[in-house]
Coordinates of C-alpha atoms in Angstrom, one line a residue:
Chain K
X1 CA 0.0 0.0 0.0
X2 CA 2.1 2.3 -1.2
X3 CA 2.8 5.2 -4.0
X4 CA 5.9 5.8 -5.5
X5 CA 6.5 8.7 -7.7
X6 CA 9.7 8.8 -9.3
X7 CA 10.9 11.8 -11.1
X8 CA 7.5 12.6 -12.4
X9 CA 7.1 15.2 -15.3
X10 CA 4.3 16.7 -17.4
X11 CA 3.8 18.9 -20.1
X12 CA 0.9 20.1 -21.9
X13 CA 2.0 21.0 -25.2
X14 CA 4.8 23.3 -24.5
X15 CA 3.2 23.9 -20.7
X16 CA 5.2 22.4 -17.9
X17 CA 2.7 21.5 -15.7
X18 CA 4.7 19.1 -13.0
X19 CA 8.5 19.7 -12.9
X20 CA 10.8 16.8 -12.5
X21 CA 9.0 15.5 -8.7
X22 CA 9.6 12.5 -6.4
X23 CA 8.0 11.5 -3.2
X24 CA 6.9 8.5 -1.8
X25 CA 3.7 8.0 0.2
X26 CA 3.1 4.9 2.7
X27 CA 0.2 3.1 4.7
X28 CA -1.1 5.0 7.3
X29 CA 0.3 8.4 5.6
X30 CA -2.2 11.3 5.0
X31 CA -0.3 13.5 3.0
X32 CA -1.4 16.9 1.9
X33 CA -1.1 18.9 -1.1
X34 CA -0.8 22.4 -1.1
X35 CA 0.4 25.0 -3.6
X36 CA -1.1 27.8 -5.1
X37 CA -4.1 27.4 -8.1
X38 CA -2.1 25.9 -11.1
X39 CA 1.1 24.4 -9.2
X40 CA 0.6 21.1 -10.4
X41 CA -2.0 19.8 -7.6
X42 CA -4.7 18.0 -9.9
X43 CA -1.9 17.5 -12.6
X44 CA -0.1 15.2 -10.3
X45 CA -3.5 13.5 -9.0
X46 CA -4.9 12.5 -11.9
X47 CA -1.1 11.3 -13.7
X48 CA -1.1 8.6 -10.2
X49 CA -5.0 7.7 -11.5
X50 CA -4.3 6.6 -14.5
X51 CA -6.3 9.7 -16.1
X52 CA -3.1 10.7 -17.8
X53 CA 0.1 9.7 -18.9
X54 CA 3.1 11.1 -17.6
X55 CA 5.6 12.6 -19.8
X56 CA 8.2 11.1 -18.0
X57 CA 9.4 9.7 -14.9
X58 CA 7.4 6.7 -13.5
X59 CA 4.1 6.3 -11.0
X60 CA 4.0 3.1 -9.1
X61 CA 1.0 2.1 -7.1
X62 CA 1.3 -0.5 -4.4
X63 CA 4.0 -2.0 -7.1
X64 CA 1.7 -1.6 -10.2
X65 CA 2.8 1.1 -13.1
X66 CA 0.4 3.6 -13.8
X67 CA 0.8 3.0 -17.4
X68 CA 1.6 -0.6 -17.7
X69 CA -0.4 -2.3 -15.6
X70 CA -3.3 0.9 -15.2
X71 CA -6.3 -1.4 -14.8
X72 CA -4.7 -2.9 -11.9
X73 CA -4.0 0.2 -9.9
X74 CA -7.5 1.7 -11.3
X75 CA -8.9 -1.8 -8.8
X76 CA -6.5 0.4 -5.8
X77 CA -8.0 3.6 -6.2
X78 CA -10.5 5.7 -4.7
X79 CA -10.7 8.7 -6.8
X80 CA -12.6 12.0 -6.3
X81 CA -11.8 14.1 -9.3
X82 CA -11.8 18.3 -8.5
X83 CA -15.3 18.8 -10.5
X84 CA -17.4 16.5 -8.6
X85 CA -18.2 13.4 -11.4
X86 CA -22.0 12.9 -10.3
X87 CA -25.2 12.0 -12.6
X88 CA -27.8 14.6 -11.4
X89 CA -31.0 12.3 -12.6
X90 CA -29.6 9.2 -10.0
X91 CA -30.4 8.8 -6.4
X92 CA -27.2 8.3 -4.6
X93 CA -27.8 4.4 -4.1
X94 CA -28.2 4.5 -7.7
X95 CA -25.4 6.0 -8.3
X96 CA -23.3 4.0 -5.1
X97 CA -24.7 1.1 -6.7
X98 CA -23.4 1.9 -10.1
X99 CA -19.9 2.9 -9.0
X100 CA -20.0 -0.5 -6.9
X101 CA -20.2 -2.4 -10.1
X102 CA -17.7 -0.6 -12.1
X103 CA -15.4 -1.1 -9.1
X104 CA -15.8 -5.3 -9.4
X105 CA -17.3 -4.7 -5.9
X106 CA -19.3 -8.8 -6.0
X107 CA -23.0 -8.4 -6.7
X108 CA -23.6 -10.2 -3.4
X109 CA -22.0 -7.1 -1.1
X110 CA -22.9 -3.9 -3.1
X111 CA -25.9 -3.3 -1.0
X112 CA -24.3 -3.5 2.3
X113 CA -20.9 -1.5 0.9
X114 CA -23.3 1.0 -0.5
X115 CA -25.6 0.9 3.0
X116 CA -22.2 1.6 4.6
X117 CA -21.3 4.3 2.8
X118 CA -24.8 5.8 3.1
X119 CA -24.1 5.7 7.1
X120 CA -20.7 6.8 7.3
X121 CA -21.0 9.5 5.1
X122 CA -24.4 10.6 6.5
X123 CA -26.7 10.1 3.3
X124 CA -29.3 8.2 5.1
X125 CA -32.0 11.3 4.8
X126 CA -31.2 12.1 0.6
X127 CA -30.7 8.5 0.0
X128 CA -34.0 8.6 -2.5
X129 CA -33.2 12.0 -4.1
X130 CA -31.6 13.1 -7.3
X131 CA -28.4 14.2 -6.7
X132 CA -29.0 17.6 -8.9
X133 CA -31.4 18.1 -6.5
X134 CA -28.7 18.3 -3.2
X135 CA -27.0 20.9 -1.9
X136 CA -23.6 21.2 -2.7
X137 CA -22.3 20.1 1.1
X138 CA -24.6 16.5 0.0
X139 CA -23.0 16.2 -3.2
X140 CA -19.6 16.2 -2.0
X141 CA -20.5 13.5 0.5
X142 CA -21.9 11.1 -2.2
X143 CA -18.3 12.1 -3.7
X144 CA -16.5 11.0 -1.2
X145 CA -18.6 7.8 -1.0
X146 CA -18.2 7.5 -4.5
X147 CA -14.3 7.0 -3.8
X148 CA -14.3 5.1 -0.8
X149 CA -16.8 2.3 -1.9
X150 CA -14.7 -0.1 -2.9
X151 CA -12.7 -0.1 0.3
X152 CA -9.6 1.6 -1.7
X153 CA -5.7 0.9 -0.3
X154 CA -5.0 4.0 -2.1
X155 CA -7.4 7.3 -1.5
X156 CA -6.9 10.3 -4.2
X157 CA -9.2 13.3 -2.9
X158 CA -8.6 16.8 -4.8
X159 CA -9.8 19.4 -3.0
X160 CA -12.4 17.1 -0.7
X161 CA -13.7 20.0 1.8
X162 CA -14.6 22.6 -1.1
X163 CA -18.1 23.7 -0.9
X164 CA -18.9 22.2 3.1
X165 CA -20.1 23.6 5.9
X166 CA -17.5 24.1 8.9
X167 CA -19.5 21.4 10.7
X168 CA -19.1 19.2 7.4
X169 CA -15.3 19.9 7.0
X170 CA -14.9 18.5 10.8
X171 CA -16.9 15.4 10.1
X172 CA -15.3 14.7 6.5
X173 CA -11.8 15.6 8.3
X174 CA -12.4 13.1 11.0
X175 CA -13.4 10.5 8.5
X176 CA -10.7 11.3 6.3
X177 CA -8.1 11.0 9.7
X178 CA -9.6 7.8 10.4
X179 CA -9.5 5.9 7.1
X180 CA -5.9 7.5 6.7
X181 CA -4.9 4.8 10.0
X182 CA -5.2 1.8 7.2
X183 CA -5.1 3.6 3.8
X184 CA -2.6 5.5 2.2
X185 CA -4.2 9.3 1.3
X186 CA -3.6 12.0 -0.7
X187 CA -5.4 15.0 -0.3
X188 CA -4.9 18.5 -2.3
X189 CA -6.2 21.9 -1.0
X190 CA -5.7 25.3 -0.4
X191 CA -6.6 25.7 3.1
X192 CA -4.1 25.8 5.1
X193 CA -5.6 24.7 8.0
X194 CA -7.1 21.4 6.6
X195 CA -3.4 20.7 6.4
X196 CA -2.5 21.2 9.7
X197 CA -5.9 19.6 11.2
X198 CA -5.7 16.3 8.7
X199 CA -2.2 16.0 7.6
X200 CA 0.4 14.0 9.1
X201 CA 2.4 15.1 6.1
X202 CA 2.5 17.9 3.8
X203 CA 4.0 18.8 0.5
X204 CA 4.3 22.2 -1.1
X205 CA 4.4 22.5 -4.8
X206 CA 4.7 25.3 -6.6
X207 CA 5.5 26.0 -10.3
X208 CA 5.2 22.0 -10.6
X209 CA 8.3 22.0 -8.2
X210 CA 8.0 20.5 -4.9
X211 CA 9.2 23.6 -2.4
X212 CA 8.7 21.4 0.6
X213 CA 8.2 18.2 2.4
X214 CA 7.2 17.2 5.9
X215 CA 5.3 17.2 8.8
X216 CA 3.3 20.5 9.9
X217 CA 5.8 21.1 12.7
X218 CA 9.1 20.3 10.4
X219 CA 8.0 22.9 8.2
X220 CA 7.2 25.3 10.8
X221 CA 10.6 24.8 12.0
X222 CA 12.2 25.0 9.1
X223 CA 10.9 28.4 7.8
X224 CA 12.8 31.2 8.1
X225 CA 9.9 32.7 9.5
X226 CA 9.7 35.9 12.4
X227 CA 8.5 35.7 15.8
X228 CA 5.7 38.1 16.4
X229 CA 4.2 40.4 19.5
X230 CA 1.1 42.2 19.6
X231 CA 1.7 45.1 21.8
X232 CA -1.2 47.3 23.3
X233 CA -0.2 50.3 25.3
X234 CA -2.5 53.0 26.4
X235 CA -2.6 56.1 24.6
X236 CA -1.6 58.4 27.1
X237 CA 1.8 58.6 25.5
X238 CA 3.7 59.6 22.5
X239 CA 3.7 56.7 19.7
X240 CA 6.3 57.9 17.9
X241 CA 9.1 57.8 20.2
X242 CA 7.8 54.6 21.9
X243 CA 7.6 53.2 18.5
X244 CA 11.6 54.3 17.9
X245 CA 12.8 53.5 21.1
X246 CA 11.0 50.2 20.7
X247 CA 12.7 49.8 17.3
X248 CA 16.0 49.9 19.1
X249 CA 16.0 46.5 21.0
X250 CA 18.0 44.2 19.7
X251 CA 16.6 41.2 17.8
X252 CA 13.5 43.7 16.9
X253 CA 13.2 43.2 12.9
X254 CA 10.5 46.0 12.4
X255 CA 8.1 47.9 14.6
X256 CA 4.4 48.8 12.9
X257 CA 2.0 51.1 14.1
X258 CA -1.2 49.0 13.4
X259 CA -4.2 51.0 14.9
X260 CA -5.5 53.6 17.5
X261 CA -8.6 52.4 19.3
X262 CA -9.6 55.6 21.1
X263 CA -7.3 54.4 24.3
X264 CA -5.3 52.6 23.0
X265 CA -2.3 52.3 20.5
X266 CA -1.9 48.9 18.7
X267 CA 1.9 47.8 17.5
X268 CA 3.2 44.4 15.9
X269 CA 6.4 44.1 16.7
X270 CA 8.5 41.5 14.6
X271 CA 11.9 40.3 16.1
X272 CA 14.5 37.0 15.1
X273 CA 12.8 33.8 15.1
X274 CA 12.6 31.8 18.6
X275 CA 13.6 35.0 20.2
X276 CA 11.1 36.1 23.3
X277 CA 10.8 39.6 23.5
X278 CA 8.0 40.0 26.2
X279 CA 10.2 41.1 28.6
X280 CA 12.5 43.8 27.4
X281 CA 9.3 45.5 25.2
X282 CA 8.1 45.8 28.8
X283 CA 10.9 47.5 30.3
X284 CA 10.9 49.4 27.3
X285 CA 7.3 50.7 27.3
X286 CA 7.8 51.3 31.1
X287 CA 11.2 53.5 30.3
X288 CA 8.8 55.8 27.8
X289 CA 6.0 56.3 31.1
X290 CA 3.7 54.7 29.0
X291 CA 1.3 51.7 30.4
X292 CA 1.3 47.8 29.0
X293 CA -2.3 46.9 28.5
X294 CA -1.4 43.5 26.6
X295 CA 1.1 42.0 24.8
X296 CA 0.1 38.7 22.8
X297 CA 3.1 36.3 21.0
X298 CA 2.5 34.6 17.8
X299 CA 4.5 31.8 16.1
X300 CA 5.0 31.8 12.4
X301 CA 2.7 30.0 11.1
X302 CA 2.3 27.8 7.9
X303 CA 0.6 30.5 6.4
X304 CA 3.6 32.2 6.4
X305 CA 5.6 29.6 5.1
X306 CA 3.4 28.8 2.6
X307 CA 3.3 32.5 1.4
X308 CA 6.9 32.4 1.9
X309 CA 7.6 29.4 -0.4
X310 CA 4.8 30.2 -3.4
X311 CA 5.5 34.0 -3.7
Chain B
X1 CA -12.8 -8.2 -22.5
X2 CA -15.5 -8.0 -19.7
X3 CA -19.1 -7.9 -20.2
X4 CA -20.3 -7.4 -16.9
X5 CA -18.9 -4.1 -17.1
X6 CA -20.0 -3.8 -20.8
X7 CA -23.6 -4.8 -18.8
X8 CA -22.9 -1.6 -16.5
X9 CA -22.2 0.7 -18.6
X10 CA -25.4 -0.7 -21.1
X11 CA -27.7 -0.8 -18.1
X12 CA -27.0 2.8 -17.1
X13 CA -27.1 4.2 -20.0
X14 CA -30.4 2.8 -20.9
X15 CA -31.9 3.7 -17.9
X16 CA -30.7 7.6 -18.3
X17 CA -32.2 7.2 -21.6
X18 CA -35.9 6.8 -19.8
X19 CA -35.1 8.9 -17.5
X20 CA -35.0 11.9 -20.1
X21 CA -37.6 12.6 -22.5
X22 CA -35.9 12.0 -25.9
X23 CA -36.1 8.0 -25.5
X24 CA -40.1 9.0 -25.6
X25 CA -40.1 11.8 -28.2
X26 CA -37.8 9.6 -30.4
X27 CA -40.2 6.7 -30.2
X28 CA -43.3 8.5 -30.5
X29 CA -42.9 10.6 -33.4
X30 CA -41.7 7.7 -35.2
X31 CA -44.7 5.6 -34.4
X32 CA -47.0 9.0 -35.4
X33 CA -44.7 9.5 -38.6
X34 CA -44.6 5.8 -39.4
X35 CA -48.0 5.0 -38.5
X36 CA -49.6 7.6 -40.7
X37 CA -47.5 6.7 -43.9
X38 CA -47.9 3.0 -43.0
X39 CA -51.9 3.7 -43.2
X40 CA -51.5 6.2 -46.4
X41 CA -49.2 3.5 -48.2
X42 CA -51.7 0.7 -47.5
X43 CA -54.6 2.2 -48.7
X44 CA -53.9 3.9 -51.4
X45 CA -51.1 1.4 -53.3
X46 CA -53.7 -1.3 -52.0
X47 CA -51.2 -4.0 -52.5
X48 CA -49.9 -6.2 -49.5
X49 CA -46.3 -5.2 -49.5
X50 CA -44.1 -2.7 -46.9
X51 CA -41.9 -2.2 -49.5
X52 CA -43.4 1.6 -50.2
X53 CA -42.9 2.0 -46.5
X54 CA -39.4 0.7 -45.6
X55 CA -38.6 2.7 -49.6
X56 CA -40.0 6.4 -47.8
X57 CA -37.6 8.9 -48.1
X58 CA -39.3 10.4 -45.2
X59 CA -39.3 8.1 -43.0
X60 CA -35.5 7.1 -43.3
X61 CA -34.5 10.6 -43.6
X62 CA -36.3 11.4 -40.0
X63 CA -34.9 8.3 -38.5
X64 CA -31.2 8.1 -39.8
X65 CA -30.4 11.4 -40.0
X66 CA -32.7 13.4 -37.2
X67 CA -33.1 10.7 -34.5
X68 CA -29.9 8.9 -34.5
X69 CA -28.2 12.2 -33.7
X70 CA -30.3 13.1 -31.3
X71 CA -29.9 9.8 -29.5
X72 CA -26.5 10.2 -29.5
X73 CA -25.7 13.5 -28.8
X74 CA -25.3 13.3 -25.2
X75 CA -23.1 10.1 -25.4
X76 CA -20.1 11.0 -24.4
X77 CA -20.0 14.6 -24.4
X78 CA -22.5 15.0 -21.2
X79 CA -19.7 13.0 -19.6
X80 CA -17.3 15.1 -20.6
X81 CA -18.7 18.1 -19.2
X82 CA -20.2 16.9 -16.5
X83 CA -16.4 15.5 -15.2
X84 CA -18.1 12.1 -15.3
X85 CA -16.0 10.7 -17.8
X86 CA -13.2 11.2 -15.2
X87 CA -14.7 9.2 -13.1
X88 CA -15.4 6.1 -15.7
X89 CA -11.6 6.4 -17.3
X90 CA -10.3 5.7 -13.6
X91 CA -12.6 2.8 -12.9
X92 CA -11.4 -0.7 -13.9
X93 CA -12.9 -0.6 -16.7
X94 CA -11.8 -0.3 -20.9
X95 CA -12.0 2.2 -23.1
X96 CA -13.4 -0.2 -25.3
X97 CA -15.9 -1.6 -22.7
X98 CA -17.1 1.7 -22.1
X99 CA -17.7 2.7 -25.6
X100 CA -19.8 -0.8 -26.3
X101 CA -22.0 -0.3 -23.4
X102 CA -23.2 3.2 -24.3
X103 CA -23.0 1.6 -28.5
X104 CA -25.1 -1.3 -27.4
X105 CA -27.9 0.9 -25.7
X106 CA -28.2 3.2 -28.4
X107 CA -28.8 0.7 -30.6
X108 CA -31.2 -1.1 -28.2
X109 CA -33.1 2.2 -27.9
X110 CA -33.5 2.1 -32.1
X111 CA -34.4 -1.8 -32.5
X112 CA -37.3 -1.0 -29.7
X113 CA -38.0 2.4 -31.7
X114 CA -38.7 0.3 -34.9
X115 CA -40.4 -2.6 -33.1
X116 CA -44.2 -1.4 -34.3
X117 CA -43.3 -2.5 -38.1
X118 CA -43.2 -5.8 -36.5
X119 CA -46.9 -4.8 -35.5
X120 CA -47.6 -2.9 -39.1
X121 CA -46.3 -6.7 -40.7
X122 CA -48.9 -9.0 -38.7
X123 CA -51.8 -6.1 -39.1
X124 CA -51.1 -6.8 -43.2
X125 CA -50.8 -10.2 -42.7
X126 CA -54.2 -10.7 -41.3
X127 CA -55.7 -9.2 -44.7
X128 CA -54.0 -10.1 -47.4
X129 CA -50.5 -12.1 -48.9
X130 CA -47.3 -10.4 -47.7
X131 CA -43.7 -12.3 -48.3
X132 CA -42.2 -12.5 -44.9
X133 CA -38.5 -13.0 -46.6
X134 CA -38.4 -9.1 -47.2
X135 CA -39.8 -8.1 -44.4
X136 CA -36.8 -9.0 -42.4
X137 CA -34.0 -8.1 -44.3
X138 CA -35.7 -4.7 -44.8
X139 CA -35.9 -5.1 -40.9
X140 CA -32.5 -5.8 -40.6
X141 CA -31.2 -3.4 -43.3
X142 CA -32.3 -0.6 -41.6
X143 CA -30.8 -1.9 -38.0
X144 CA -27.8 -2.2 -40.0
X145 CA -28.0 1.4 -41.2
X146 CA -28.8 2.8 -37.6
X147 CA -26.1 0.7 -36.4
X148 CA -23.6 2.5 -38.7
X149 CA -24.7 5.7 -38.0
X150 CA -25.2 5.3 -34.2
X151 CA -21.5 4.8 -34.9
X152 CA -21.4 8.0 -36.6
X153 CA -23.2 9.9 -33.5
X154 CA -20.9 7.9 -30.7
X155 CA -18.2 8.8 -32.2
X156 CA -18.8 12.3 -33.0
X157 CA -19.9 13.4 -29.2
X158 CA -16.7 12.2 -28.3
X159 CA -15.1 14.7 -29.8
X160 CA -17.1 18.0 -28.2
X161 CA -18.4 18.6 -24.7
X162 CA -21.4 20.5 -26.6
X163 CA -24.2 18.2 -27.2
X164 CA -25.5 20.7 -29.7
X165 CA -22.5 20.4 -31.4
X166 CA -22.3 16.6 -31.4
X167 CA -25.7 16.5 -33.0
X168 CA -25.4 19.0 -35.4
X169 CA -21.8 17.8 -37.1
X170 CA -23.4 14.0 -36.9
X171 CA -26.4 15.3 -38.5
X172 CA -24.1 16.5 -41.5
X173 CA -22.0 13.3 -41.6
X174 CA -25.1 11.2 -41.7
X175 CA -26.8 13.3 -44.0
X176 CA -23.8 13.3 -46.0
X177 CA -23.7 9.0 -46.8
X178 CA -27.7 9.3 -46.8
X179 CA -27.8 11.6 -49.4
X180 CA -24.8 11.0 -51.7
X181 CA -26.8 7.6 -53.0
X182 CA -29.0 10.2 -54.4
X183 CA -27.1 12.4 -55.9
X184 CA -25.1 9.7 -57.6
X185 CA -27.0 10.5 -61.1
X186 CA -25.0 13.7 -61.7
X187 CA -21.6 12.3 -61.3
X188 CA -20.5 10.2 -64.4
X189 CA -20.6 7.0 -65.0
X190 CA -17.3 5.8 -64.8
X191 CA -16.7 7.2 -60.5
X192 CA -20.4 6.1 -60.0
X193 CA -19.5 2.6 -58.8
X194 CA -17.6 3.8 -56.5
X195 CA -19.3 6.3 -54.9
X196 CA -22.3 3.4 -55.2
X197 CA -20.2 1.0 -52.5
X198 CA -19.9 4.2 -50.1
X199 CA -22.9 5.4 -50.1
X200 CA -25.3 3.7 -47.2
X201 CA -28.4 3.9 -50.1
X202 CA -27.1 1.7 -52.5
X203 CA -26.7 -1.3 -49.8
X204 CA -29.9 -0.5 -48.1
X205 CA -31.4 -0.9 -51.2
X206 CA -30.0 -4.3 -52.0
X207 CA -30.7 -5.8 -48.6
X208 CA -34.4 -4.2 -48.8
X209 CA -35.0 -6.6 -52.1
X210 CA -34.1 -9.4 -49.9
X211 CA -31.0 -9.8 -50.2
X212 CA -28.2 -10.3 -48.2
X213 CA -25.2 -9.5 -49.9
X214 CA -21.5 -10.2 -48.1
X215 CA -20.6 -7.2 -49.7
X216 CA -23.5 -5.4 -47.8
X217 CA -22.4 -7.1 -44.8
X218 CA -19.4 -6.0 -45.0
X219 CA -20.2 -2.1 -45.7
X220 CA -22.0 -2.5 -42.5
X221 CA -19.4 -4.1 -39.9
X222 CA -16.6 -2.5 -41.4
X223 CA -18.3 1.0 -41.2
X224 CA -19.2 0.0 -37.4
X225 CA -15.8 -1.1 -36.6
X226 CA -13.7 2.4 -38.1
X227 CA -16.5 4.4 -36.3
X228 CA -15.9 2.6 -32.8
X229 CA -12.1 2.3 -33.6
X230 CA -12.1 6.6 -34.0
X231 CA -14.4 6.4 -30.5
X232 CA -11.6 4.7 -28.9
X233 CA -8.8 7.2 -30.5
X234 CA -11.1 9.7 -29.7
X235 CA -10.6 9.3 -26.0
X236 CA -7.2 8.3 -26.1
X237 CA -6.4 11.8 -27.4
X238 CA -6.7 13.5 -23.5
X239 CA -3.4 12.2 -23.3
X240 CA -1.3 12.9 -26.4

């Protein structure tokens, strides 16, 4: 249970879509896509589901190649495309049902692999509904059941939270968390936080490059990213001089005036990464007569990273 | 090869068929359309034969070159815009497997379509002589011709993700074999044999006599194969 991609580049006519990329993905591995619209995401995802060839380089799912042996990783693969592939004039359990059989799934266990589905993916109440008649959190859902019906080693899922609810997300990122204890996932997305609340891995492409590879916290680690305090003072002093004396600490990056409330003045004050500088701002904002009403640290976060790497 | 999955992709597509209304439309106007010139032929030629019927310019011009292309319009080019054919080219399933099921039910849809000559046959039969011999292979000849031109329709929504696009480009193809057969008089003699073998007329005219010609046989299948064979190309070409 296992992907391998090795190498892997595509053009599109004279377009380089994915540049030259390698990773390996293994059982029990939710790994997350991330990169900017057009980095190569769906590119990638649909070359390792058999959708289309690579250029070069080789795809090897759980030691079947994409483009030899394609029907067999095709029987591997849960697959949710980017534009949802639904028939608006089925029911879901028409459409499970249908799915099921193209999948091999035996005629004997369709109906309770399709009844499962309808359960874990909470379909129960649409279950005798067109799907052109669902809203676009249902949809998804029979989406994702769509993929997962044929009990898959391998789950591809482009962009799987896109159009939910915040209640939905949590539920589809728990399921997604739990399947990815047996299964090996890929997910793609441009939320960063799906990354961090699903992931246990993450790559960043950009320009079909991979920029990065590794856990949330790796990559938090690794950034080159700035330690951040929100200061809040009251305003019975003079900004601009607290603002250059404050400027003055060592370690202190850049000061910014971000606000004045009506009592208060409002800095971010950006200083050397893993440096704390809670306690010299203090002395700082005491040595200008001037009064600390809060002061609030902030870690770079993969935002930042993420902005860092794709810019 | 596997025909369950041919039997999937066959059953849904027949189904979605029913489920829209131009399985009904289709089969209703032609049993109006057929039904009244069935009626007018019988009467007014007064001899026991569906020669004059199966011979209407009308009628084969409505069927092969309207309904045909309306049939198969949405074929493969609703998948395509819907994303579903995504979904079918990553199931375990092959291209050519795919592209039978959703041949096979078109061509269901147009056997059931011509099923009330069968009816228009034993009505004549009660009242008078008919010759049963030419009955089926002008039957079968016009199967044959729907089959090649279901072909046609297949093939050309594979092309476009605009069903009105798919119908109108197979309604010129189609239109295109019907009518070269008769405009083969102002071409000279020497090209018109030819131009006779490729033209759909000339063999649906044979087989209509009754008989069944290897040569028409093989117009027919060979047609039928190159159309499927340029399906299959057709979708091979998201990843040249």
């Amino acid at each position: 249970m296992s992907i391998k991609v090795t190498n892997l580049t595509k053009y599109y006519g004279n377009y380089l879509a994915v540049d030259n990329i390698s990773f390996e993905a293994k059982k029990g591995e939710i790994l997350g896509f991330l990169g900017p619209n057009g980095a190569g995401k769906s590119t990638t995802m649909k070359i390792i589901t058999t959708y289309l060839p690579p250029t070069s380089g080789t795809v090897v799912v759980d030691g079947f190649d994409v483009e030899d042996k394609s029907l067999e990783v095709r029987k591997k693969l849960g697959y949710l495309p980017e534009l949802n592939p639904l028939y608006y004039d089925m029911t879901p359990v028409e459409y499970l049902d249908f799915v099921a059989k193209l999948d091999g799934v035996p005629a004997g266990e369709i109906k309770k692999k399709r009844e499962e589905m309808i359960k874990v993916c909470g379909l129960e109440s649409m279950r005798k509904k067109d799907i052109g008649t669902l809203s676009k959190g249902y949809k998804q859902r029979v989406g994702l059941a769509q993929a997962m019906i044929n009990n898959p080693d391998v789950l591809i899922l482009d962009e799987p939270t896109s159009g939910l609810d915040p209640n939905q997300i949590i539920e589809i990122r728990n399921l997604i968390k739990k399947l990815g204890k047996e299964k090996t996932v890929i997910l793609s997305t441009h939320i960063l936080s799906e990354v961090t609340a699903t992931c246990n891995r993450v790559i960043i492409i950009n320009k079909g490059k991979i920029v990065a590879d590794g856990t949330p916290e790796e990559l938090q680690a690794k950034s080159k990213g700035q330690s951040l305090v929100i200061l809040e003072v009251k305003n019975n002093c003079d900004k601009n001089a607290l603002s250059g004396s404050l400027k003055d600490i060592r370690n202190v990056n850049k000061v910014e005036f971000v606000k004045d409330t009506g009592d208060s003045f409002v800095f971010n004050i950006y200083g050397d990464k893993g440096s704390d500088l809670r306690e010299v701002i203090s002395n700082k904002v005491t040595q200008q007569k001037a009064t600390v009403l809060s002061m609030q640290t902030k870690q770079s976060s993969l935002e930042d990273i993420f902005r860092e790497l794709t810019k | 090869m596997n025909t369950n999955n041919i039997k999937t992709i066959f059953s849904k597509e027949l189904k979605s068929y029913f489920n829209s209304p131009v399985a009904y439309i289709v089969m209703i106007v032609f049993m109006v359309i057929s039904g009244f010139l069935f009626t007018m032929n019988f009467f007014q030629v007064n001899i026991a034969s569906m020669r004059e019927f199966f011979g209407s310019f009308f009628i084969q011009l409505v069927l092969f070159v309207v309904f045909i292309p309306a049939i198969t319009m949405r074929s493969f080019s609703e998948e395509k815009k819907q994303g579903t054919l995504e979904l079918l080219l990553t199931k375990p399933i092959t291209d050519m497997e795919l592209i039978l099921g959703k041949y096979l039910a078109a061509l269901t849809l147009i056997v059931i379509t011509l099923s009330p000559t069968v009816l228009y046959f034993i009505i004549i039969k009660m009242i008078g002589p008919i010759a049963f011999w030419p009955f089926v292979t002008s039957l079968l000849g016009y199967i044959l011709m729907s089959a090649f031109f279901i072909g046609v329709g297949v093939f050309v929504s594979s092309i476009t993700e605009n069903q009105i696009i798919a119908f109108i480009v197979a309604v010129l193809i189609c239109l295109f074999f019907f009518l070269l057969g008769k405009l083969l008089i102002v071409f000279p003699p020497s090209v018109v044999s030819i131009f006779e073998y490729i033209t759909t007329d000339y063999h649906l005219a044979n087989i209509s006599r009754g008989v069944i010609d290897s040569r028409v046989l093989i117009y027919y299948f060979s047609m039928i194969f190159l159309s499927l064979f340029l399906t299959k190309v057709s979708l091979e070409s998201r990843k040249w």
